[in-house]
Amino acid sequence: MEKNTVPNQPASTKVTIRPWIEEDLSLLQSMNTEKMWEYLGGPETEEKVIDRHQRYLKAVPGKTRMFAIMFGVHPAGNVGYWETQWRDQDVYEIGWMVLPGFQGKGIAKRATAKLLSILRTDAPHGFVHAFPSVDNLKSNAICEKLGFLFVGETNLEFPPGTWMKCNDWRFKL
C-alpha cells in the first residue's frame, strides 16, 4: 500500500480543516517530496521545512492562516492563505497540498471551499488569488470548479530566485 493511503474510505468521508498545530510538523515533512513539490521547485531542506512549520503556527486571522486537511480522522494535506501584494494591490494568496494517497477524492476542492468560507470572515480585502503552475492541471481545475476567474498566465518567483510560469486565478470574496 502506498504511504499515506487510507484503505476503504468512501469518497463521502468527511473533509474538515483545522488550525495548524505543533504535531503537524510530521505532516509537513511527509509532504516534502519530489512528487509533492514537482511544480514548486523541488523539496525543501529540513531547516526550511521547520521554518515553514513555525510560520504556519503563527496564525493571524486576516493576515495568514494555515490549516491541516483532515479526511475523516486522517491528516491528508494542508490549505492556507496569506496576505500579499500583487500588481500594487493588497490581496490574499491561497494554496493547498494533498498527499498522493488521498488525491483524486475531491479533498483539495472541498478543503479549499471551506477555507474560502473562513477567508470571507477574516478578509478585509476583496480578492484572493491562486497561482498554480500552468502544468499543474489538477490545481487549475480546482480553481475553475470553485468559481475562480482565470486572469491569465504570469510569472511568479517561487521559491525565491526561481521563476515559474503559472496561471493567475482570482476569486472575489
PDB file of C-alpha atoms in Angstrom:
ATOM      1  CA  MET A   1       0.000   0.000   0.000  1.00  0.00           C
ATOM      2  CA  GLU A   2       1.266   3.484  -0.861  1.00  0.00           C
ATOM      3  CA  LYS A   3       2.400   5.561   2.102  1.00  0.00           C
ATOM      4  CA  ASN A   4      -0.313   7.943   3.365  1.00  0.00           C
ATOM      5  CA  THR A   5      -3.097   5.952   1.699  1.00  0.00           C
ATOM      6  CA  VAL A   6      -6.296   5.366   3.615  1.00  0.00           C
ATOM      7  CA  PRO A   7      -7.787   1.998   2.653  1.00  0.00           C
ATOM      8  CA  ASN A   8     -11.506   1.513   2.058  1.00  0.00           C
ATOM      9  CA  GLN A   9     -12.602   5.099   2.725  1.00  0.00           C
ATOM     10  CA  PRO A  10     -15.658   6.167   0.732  1.00  0.00           C
ATOM     11  CA  ALA A  11     -15.460   9.390  -1.288  1.00  0.00           C
ATOM     12  CA  SER A  12     -18.174  10.746   1.016  1.00  0.00           C
ATOM     13  CA  THR A  13     -15.821  10.644   4.022  1.00  0.00           C
ATOM     14  CA  LYS A  14     -15.992  13.977   5.768  1.00  0.00           C
ATOM     15  CA  VAL A  15     -13.349  16.547   4.849  1.00  0.00           C
ATOM     16  CA  THR A  16     -12.596  19.105   7.537  1.00  0.00           C
ATOM     17  CA  ILE A  17      -9.874  21.648   8.108  1.00  0.00           C
ATOM     18  CA  ARG A  18      -8.412  22.550  11.467  1.00  0.00           C
ATOM     19  CA  PRO A  19      -5.828  25.141  12.514  1.00  0.00           C
ATOM     20  CA  TRP A  20      -2.203  24.068  12.212  1.00  0.00           C
ATOM     21  CA  ILE A  21      -0.732  22.597  15.416  1.00  0.00           C
ATOM     22  CA  GLU A  22       2.719  21.604  16.655  1.00  0.00           C
ATOM     23  CA  GLU A  23       2.094  17.930  15.861  1.00  0.00           C
ATOM     24  CA  ASP A  24       1.604  18.788  12.181  1.00  0.00           C
ATOM     25  CA  LEU A  25       5.356  19.009  11.625  1.00  0.00           C
ATOM     26  CA  SER A  26       5.327  15.320  10.646  1.00  0.00           C
ATOM     27  CA  LEU A  27       2.594  16.035   8.074  1.00  0.00           C
ATOM     28  CA  LEU A  28       4.702  18.818   6.585  1.00  0.00           C
ATOM     29  CA  GLN A  29       7.735  16.534   6.488  1.00  0.00           C
ATOM     30  CA  SER A  30       5.748  13.792   4.733  1.00  0.00           C
ATOM     31  CA  MET A  31       4.660  16.322   2.078  1.00  0.00           C
ATOM     32  CA  ASN A  32       8.264  17.399   1.382  1.00  0.00           C
ATOM     33  CA  THR A  33       8.823  15.055  -1.569  1.00  0.00           C
ATOM     34  CA  GLU A  34       9.734  15.387  -5.233  1.00  0.00           C
ATOM     35  CA  LYS A  35       6.179  14.484  -6.249  1.00  0.00           C
ATOM     36  CA  MET A  36       4.521  16.976  -3.887  1.00  0.00           C
ATOM     37  CA  TRP A  37       6.881  19.821  -4.839  1.00  0.00           C
ATOM     38  CA  GLU A  38       7.064  18.916  -8.545  1.00  0.00           C
ATOM     39  CA  TYR A  39       5.616  22.266  -9.631  1.00  0.00           C
ATOM     40  CA  LEU A  40       7.227  24.336  -6.876  1.00  0.00           C
ATOM     41  CA  GLY A  41      10.947  23.911  -7.411  1.00  0.00           C
ATOM     42  CA  GLY A  42      11.510  20.620  -5.568  1.00  0.00           C
ATOM     43  CA  PRO A  43      11.618  19.631  -1.902  1.00  0.00           C
ATOM     44  CA  GLU A  44      12.944  21.970   0.762  1.00  0.00           C
ATOM     45  CA  THR A  45      15.781  21.344   3.191  1.00  0.00           C
ATOM     46  CA  GLU A  46      14.798  20.093   6.644  1.00  0.00           C
ATOM     47  CA  GLU A  47      15.720  23.523   8.029  1.00  0.00           C
ATOM     48  CA  LYS A  48      13.303  25.226   5.617  1.00  0.00           C
ATOM     49  CA  VAL A  49      10.556  22.725   6.478  1.00  0.00           C
ATOM     50  CA  ILE A  50      10.969  23.540  10.173  1.00  0.00           C
ATOM     51  CA  ASP A  51      10.958  27.292   9.395  1.00  0.00           C
ATOM     52  CA  ARG A  52       7.774  26.830   7.336  1.00  0.00           C
ATOM     53  CA  HIS A  53       6.171  24.888  10.200  1.00  0.00           C
ATOM     54  CA  GLN A  54       6.999  27.699  12.638  1.00  0.00           C
ATOM     55  CA  ARG A  55       5.388  30.240  10.286  1.00  0.00           C
ATOM     56  CA  TYR A  56       2.287  28.061   9.980  1.00  0.00           C
ATOM     57  CA  LEU A  57       1.952  28.008  13.776  1.00  0.00           C
ATOM     58  CA  LYS A  58       1.829  31.822  13.927  1.00  0.00           C
ATOM     59  CA  ALA A  59      -1.664  32.345  12.554  1.00  0.00           C
ATOM     60  CA  VAL A  60      -3.024  35.882  12.433  1.00  0.00           C
ATOM     61  CA  PRO A  61      -6.589  35.922  11.099  1.00  0.00           C
ATOM     62  CA  GLY A  62      -6.820  38.446   8.294  1.00  0.00           C
ATOM     63  CA  LYS A  63      -3.064  38.133   7.615  1.00  0.00           C
ATOM     64  CA  THR A  64      -2.089  34.470   7.353  1.00  0.00           C
ATOM     65  CA  ARG A  65      -3.587  31.144   8.389  1.00  0.00           C
ATOM     66  CA  MET A  66      -2.689  27.538   7.692  1.00  0.00           C
ATOM     67  CA  PHE A  67      -4.906  24.520   8.261  1.00  0.00           C
ATOM     68  CA  ALA A  68      -4.410  20.771   8.214  1.00  0.00           C
ATOM     69  CA  ILE A  69      -6.814  18.998   5.880  1.00  0.00           C
ATOM     70  CA  MET A  70      -8.447  16.037   7.568  1.00  0.00           C
ATOM     71  CA  PHE A  71     -10.063  13.171   5.662  1.00  0.00           C
ATOM     72  CA  GLY A  72     -12.107  11.574   8.399  1.00  0.00           C
ATOM     73  CA  VAL A  73      -9.525  11.237  11.173  1.00  0.00           C
ATOM     74  CA  HIS A  74      -6.544  11.112   8.801  1.00  0.00           C
ATOM     75  CA  PRO A  75      -4.321  14.128   8.026  1.00  0.00           C
ATOM     76  CA  ALA A  76      -4.425  14.435   4.235  1.00  0.00           C
ATOM     77  CA  GLY A  77      -2.636  17.714   3.473  1.00  0.00           C
ATOM     78  CA  ASN A  78      -2.785  21.436   4.104  1.00  0.00           C
ATOM     79  CA  VAL A  79      -4.556  24.546   2.889  1.00  0.00           C
ATOM     80  CA  GLY A  80      -3.968  28.163   3.812  1.00  0.00           C
ATOM     81  CA  TYR A  81      -3.899  31.806   2.878  1.00  0.00           C
ATOM     82  CA  TRP A  82      -1.525  34.709   3.352  1.00  0.00           C
ATOM     83  CA  GLU A  83      -1.639  38.417   2.691  1.00  0.00           C
ATOM     84  CA  THR A  84       0.496  39.614  -0.210  1.00  0.00           C
ATOM     85  CA  GLN A  85       0.982  42.404  -2.718  1.00  0.00           C
ATOM     86  CA  TRP A  86       0.023  41.620  -6.301  1.00  0.00           C
ATOM     87  CA  ARG A  87       0.223  44.252  -9.011  1.00  0.00           C
ATOM     88  CA  ASP A  88       0.267  47.061  -6.435  1.00  0.00           C
ATOM     89  CA  GLN A  89      -2.816  45.775  -4.608  1.00  0.00           C
ATOM     90  CA  ASP A  90      -3.278  44.123  -1.230  1.00  0.00           C
ATOM     91  CA  VAL A  91      -4.699  40.662  -1.897  1.00  0.00           C
ATOM     92  CA  TYR A  92      -4.632  37.194  -0.416  1.00  0.00           C
ATOM     93  CA  GLU A  93      -2.920  34.225  -1.944  1.00  0.00           C
ATOM     94  CA  ILE A  94      -4.261  30.748  -1.318  1.00  0.00           C
ATOM     95  CA  GLY A  95      -2.551  27.394  -1.659  1.00  0.00           C
ATOM     96  CA  TRP A  96      -3.111  23.724  -0.901  1.00  0.00           C
ATOM     97  CA  MET A  97      -1.379  20.344  -0.989  1.00  0.00           C
ATOM     98  CA  VAL A  98      -2.894  16.886  -0.647  1.00  0.00           C
ATOM     99  CA  LEU A  99      -0.799  13.783  -0.060  1.00  0.00           C
ATOM    100  CA  PRO A 100      -0.646  11.423  -3.067  1.00  0.00           C
ATOM    101  CA  GLY A 101      -2.593   8.625  -1.360  1.00  0.00           C
ATOM    102  CA  PHE A 102      -5.519  10.997  -0.800  1.00  0.00           C
ATOM    103  CA  GLN A 103      -5.610  12.602  -4.245  1.00  0.00           C
ATOM    104  CA  GLY A 104      -8.457  12.007  -6.669  1.00  0.00           C
ATOM    105  CA  LYS A 105     -11.162  12.077  -3.974  1.00  0.00           C
ATOM    106  CA  GLY A 106     -12.151  15.763  -4.210  1.00  0.00           C
ATOM    107  CA  ILE A 107     -10.406  16.511  -0.915  1.00  0.00           C
ATOM    108  CA  ALA A 108      -8.456  19.574  -2.092  1.00  0.00           C
ATOM    109  CA  LYS A 109     -11.567  21.120  -3.634  1.00  0.00           C
ATOM    110  CA  ARG A 110     -13.692  20.563  -0.516  1.00  0.00           C
ATOM    111  CA  ALA A 111     -10.947  21.820   1.827  1.00  0.00           C
ATOM    112  CA  THR A 112     -10.320  24.903  -0.309  1.00  0.00           C
ATOM    113  CA  ALA A 113     -14.046  25.700  -0.362  1.00  0.00           C
ATOM    114  CA  LYS A 114     -14.038  25.533   3.453  1.00  0.00           C
ATOM    115  CA  LEU A 115     -11.043  27.869   3.588  1.00  0.00           C
ATOM    116  CA  LEU A 116     -12.752  30.345   1.251  1.00  0.00           C
ATOM    117  CA  SER A 117     -15.661  30.489   3.724  1.00  0.00           C
ATOM    118  CA  ILE A 118     -13.224  31.262   6.557  1.00  0.00           C
ATOM    119  CA  LEU A 119     -11.432  33.826   4.416  1.00  0.00           C
ATOM    120  CA  ARG A 120     -14.691  35.662   3.734  1.00  0.00           C
ATOM    121  CA  THR A 121     -14.952  36.210   7.503  1.00  0.00           C
ATOM    122  CA  ASP A 122     -11.246  37.034   8.012  1.00  0.00           C
ATOM    123  CA  ALA A 123     -10.663  39.184   4.924  1.00  0.00           C
ATOM    124  CA  PRO A 124     -10.638  42.952   4.745  1.00  0.00           C
ATOM    125  CA  HIS A 125      -9.515  42.703   1.080  1.00  0.00           C
ATOM    126  CA  GLY A 126     -11.799  41.863  -1.774  1.00  0.00           C
ATOM    127  CA  PHE A 127      -9.823  39.217  -3.679  1.00  0.00           C
ATOM    128  CA  VAL A 128      -7.898  36.012  -3.208  1.00  0.00           C
ATOM    129  CA  HIS A 129      -5.553  34.690  -5.888  1.00  0.00           C
ATOM    130  CA  ALA A 130      -4.265  31.202  -6.621  1.00  0.00           C
ATOM    131  CA  PHE A 131      -1.149  30.761  -8.743  1.00  0.00           C
ATOM    132  CA  PRO A 132      -0.842  27.099  -9.791  1.00  0.00           C
ATOM    133  CA  SER A 133       1.811  26.178 -12.320  1.00  0.00           C
ATOM    134  CA  VAL A 134       0.450  26.117 -15.864  1.00  0.00           C
ATOM    135  CA  ASP A 135       1.461  22.427 -15.850  1.00  0.00           C
ATOM    136  CA  ASN A 136      -0.489  21.589 -12.677  1.00  0.00           C
ATOM    137  CA  LEU A 137      -3.750  20.615 -14.356  1.00  0.00           C
ATOM    138  CA  LYS A 138      -5.418  19.348 -11.167  1.00  0.00           C
ATOM    139  CA  SER A 139      -4.906  22.588  -9.213  1.00  0.00           C
ATOM    140  CA  ASN A 140      -6.039  24.660 -12.181  1.00  0.00           C
ATOM    141  CA  ALA A 141      -9.192  22.500 -12.411  1.00  0.00           C
ATOM    142  CA  ILE A 142      -9.905  23.112  -8.707  1.00  0.00           C
ATOM    143  CA  CYS A 143      -9.751  26.862  -9.292  1.00  0.00           C
ATOM    144  CA  GLU A 144     -12.183  26.603 -12.172  1.00  0.00           C
ATOM    145  CA  LYS A 145     -14.609  24.330 -10.282  1.00  0.00           C
ATOM    146  CA  LEU A 146     -14.661  26.688  -7.279  1.00  0.00           C
ATOM    147  CA  GLY A 147     -15.556  29.692  -9.422  1.00  0.00           C
ATOM    148  CA  PHE A 148     -12.217  31.477  -9.611  1.00  0.00           C
ATOM    149  CA  LEU A 149     -11.899  33.802 -12.607  1.00  0.00           C
ATOM    150  CA  PHE A 150      -8.990  32.978 -14.919  1.00  0.00           C
ATOM    151  CA  VAL A 151      -6.987  36.202 -15.252  1.00  0.00           C
ATOM    152  CA  GLY A 152      -4.164  34.829 -17.412  1.00  0.00           C
ATOM    153  CA  GLU A 153      -0.675  33.403 -17.428  1.00  0.00           C
ATOM    154  CA  THR A 154       2.033  35.134 -15.430  1.00  0.00           C
ATOM    155  CA  ASN A 155       5.478  34.552 -13.974  1.00  0.00           C
ATOM    156  CA  LEU A 156       5.881  34.223 -10.236  1.00  0.00           C
ATOM    157  CA  GLU A 157       9.036  33.959  -8.188  1.00  0.00           C
ATOM    158  CA  PHE A 158       8.849  30.787  -6.077  1.00  0.00           C
ATOM    159  CA  PRO A 159      10.954  29.676  -4.421  1.00  0.00           C
ATOM    160  CA  PRO A 160      12.964  32.901  -4.150  1.00  0.00           C
ATOM    161  CA  GLY A 161      15.382  33.110  -7.055  1.00  0.00           C
ATOM    162  CA  THR A 162      13.342  30.758  -9.255  1.00  0.00           C
ATOM    163  CA  TRP A 163      10.670  31.918 -11.679  1.00  0.00           C
ATOM    164  CA  MET A 164       7.736  29.692 -12.553  1.00  0.00           C
ATOM    165  CA  LYS A 165       5.110  30.089 -15.247  1.00  0.00           C
ATOM    166  CA  CYS A 166       1.727  29.951 -13.576  1.00  0.00           C
ATOM    167  CA  ASN A 167      -1.893  30.826 -14.057  1.00  0.00           C
ATOM    168  CA  ASP A 168      -3.416  33.708 -12.129  1.00  0.00           C
ATOM    169  CA  TRP A 169      -6.859  32.793 -10.801  1.00  0.00           C
ATOM    170  CA  ARG A 170      -8.862  35.379  -8.858  1.00  0.00           C
ATOM    171  CA  PHE A 171     -11.810  34.880  -6.521  1.00  0.00           C
ATOM    172  CA  LYS A 172     -13.965  37.735  -5.262  1.00  0.00           C
ATOM    173  CA  LEU A 173     -14.757  37.277  -1.582  1.00  0.00           C
TER     174      LEU A 173
END
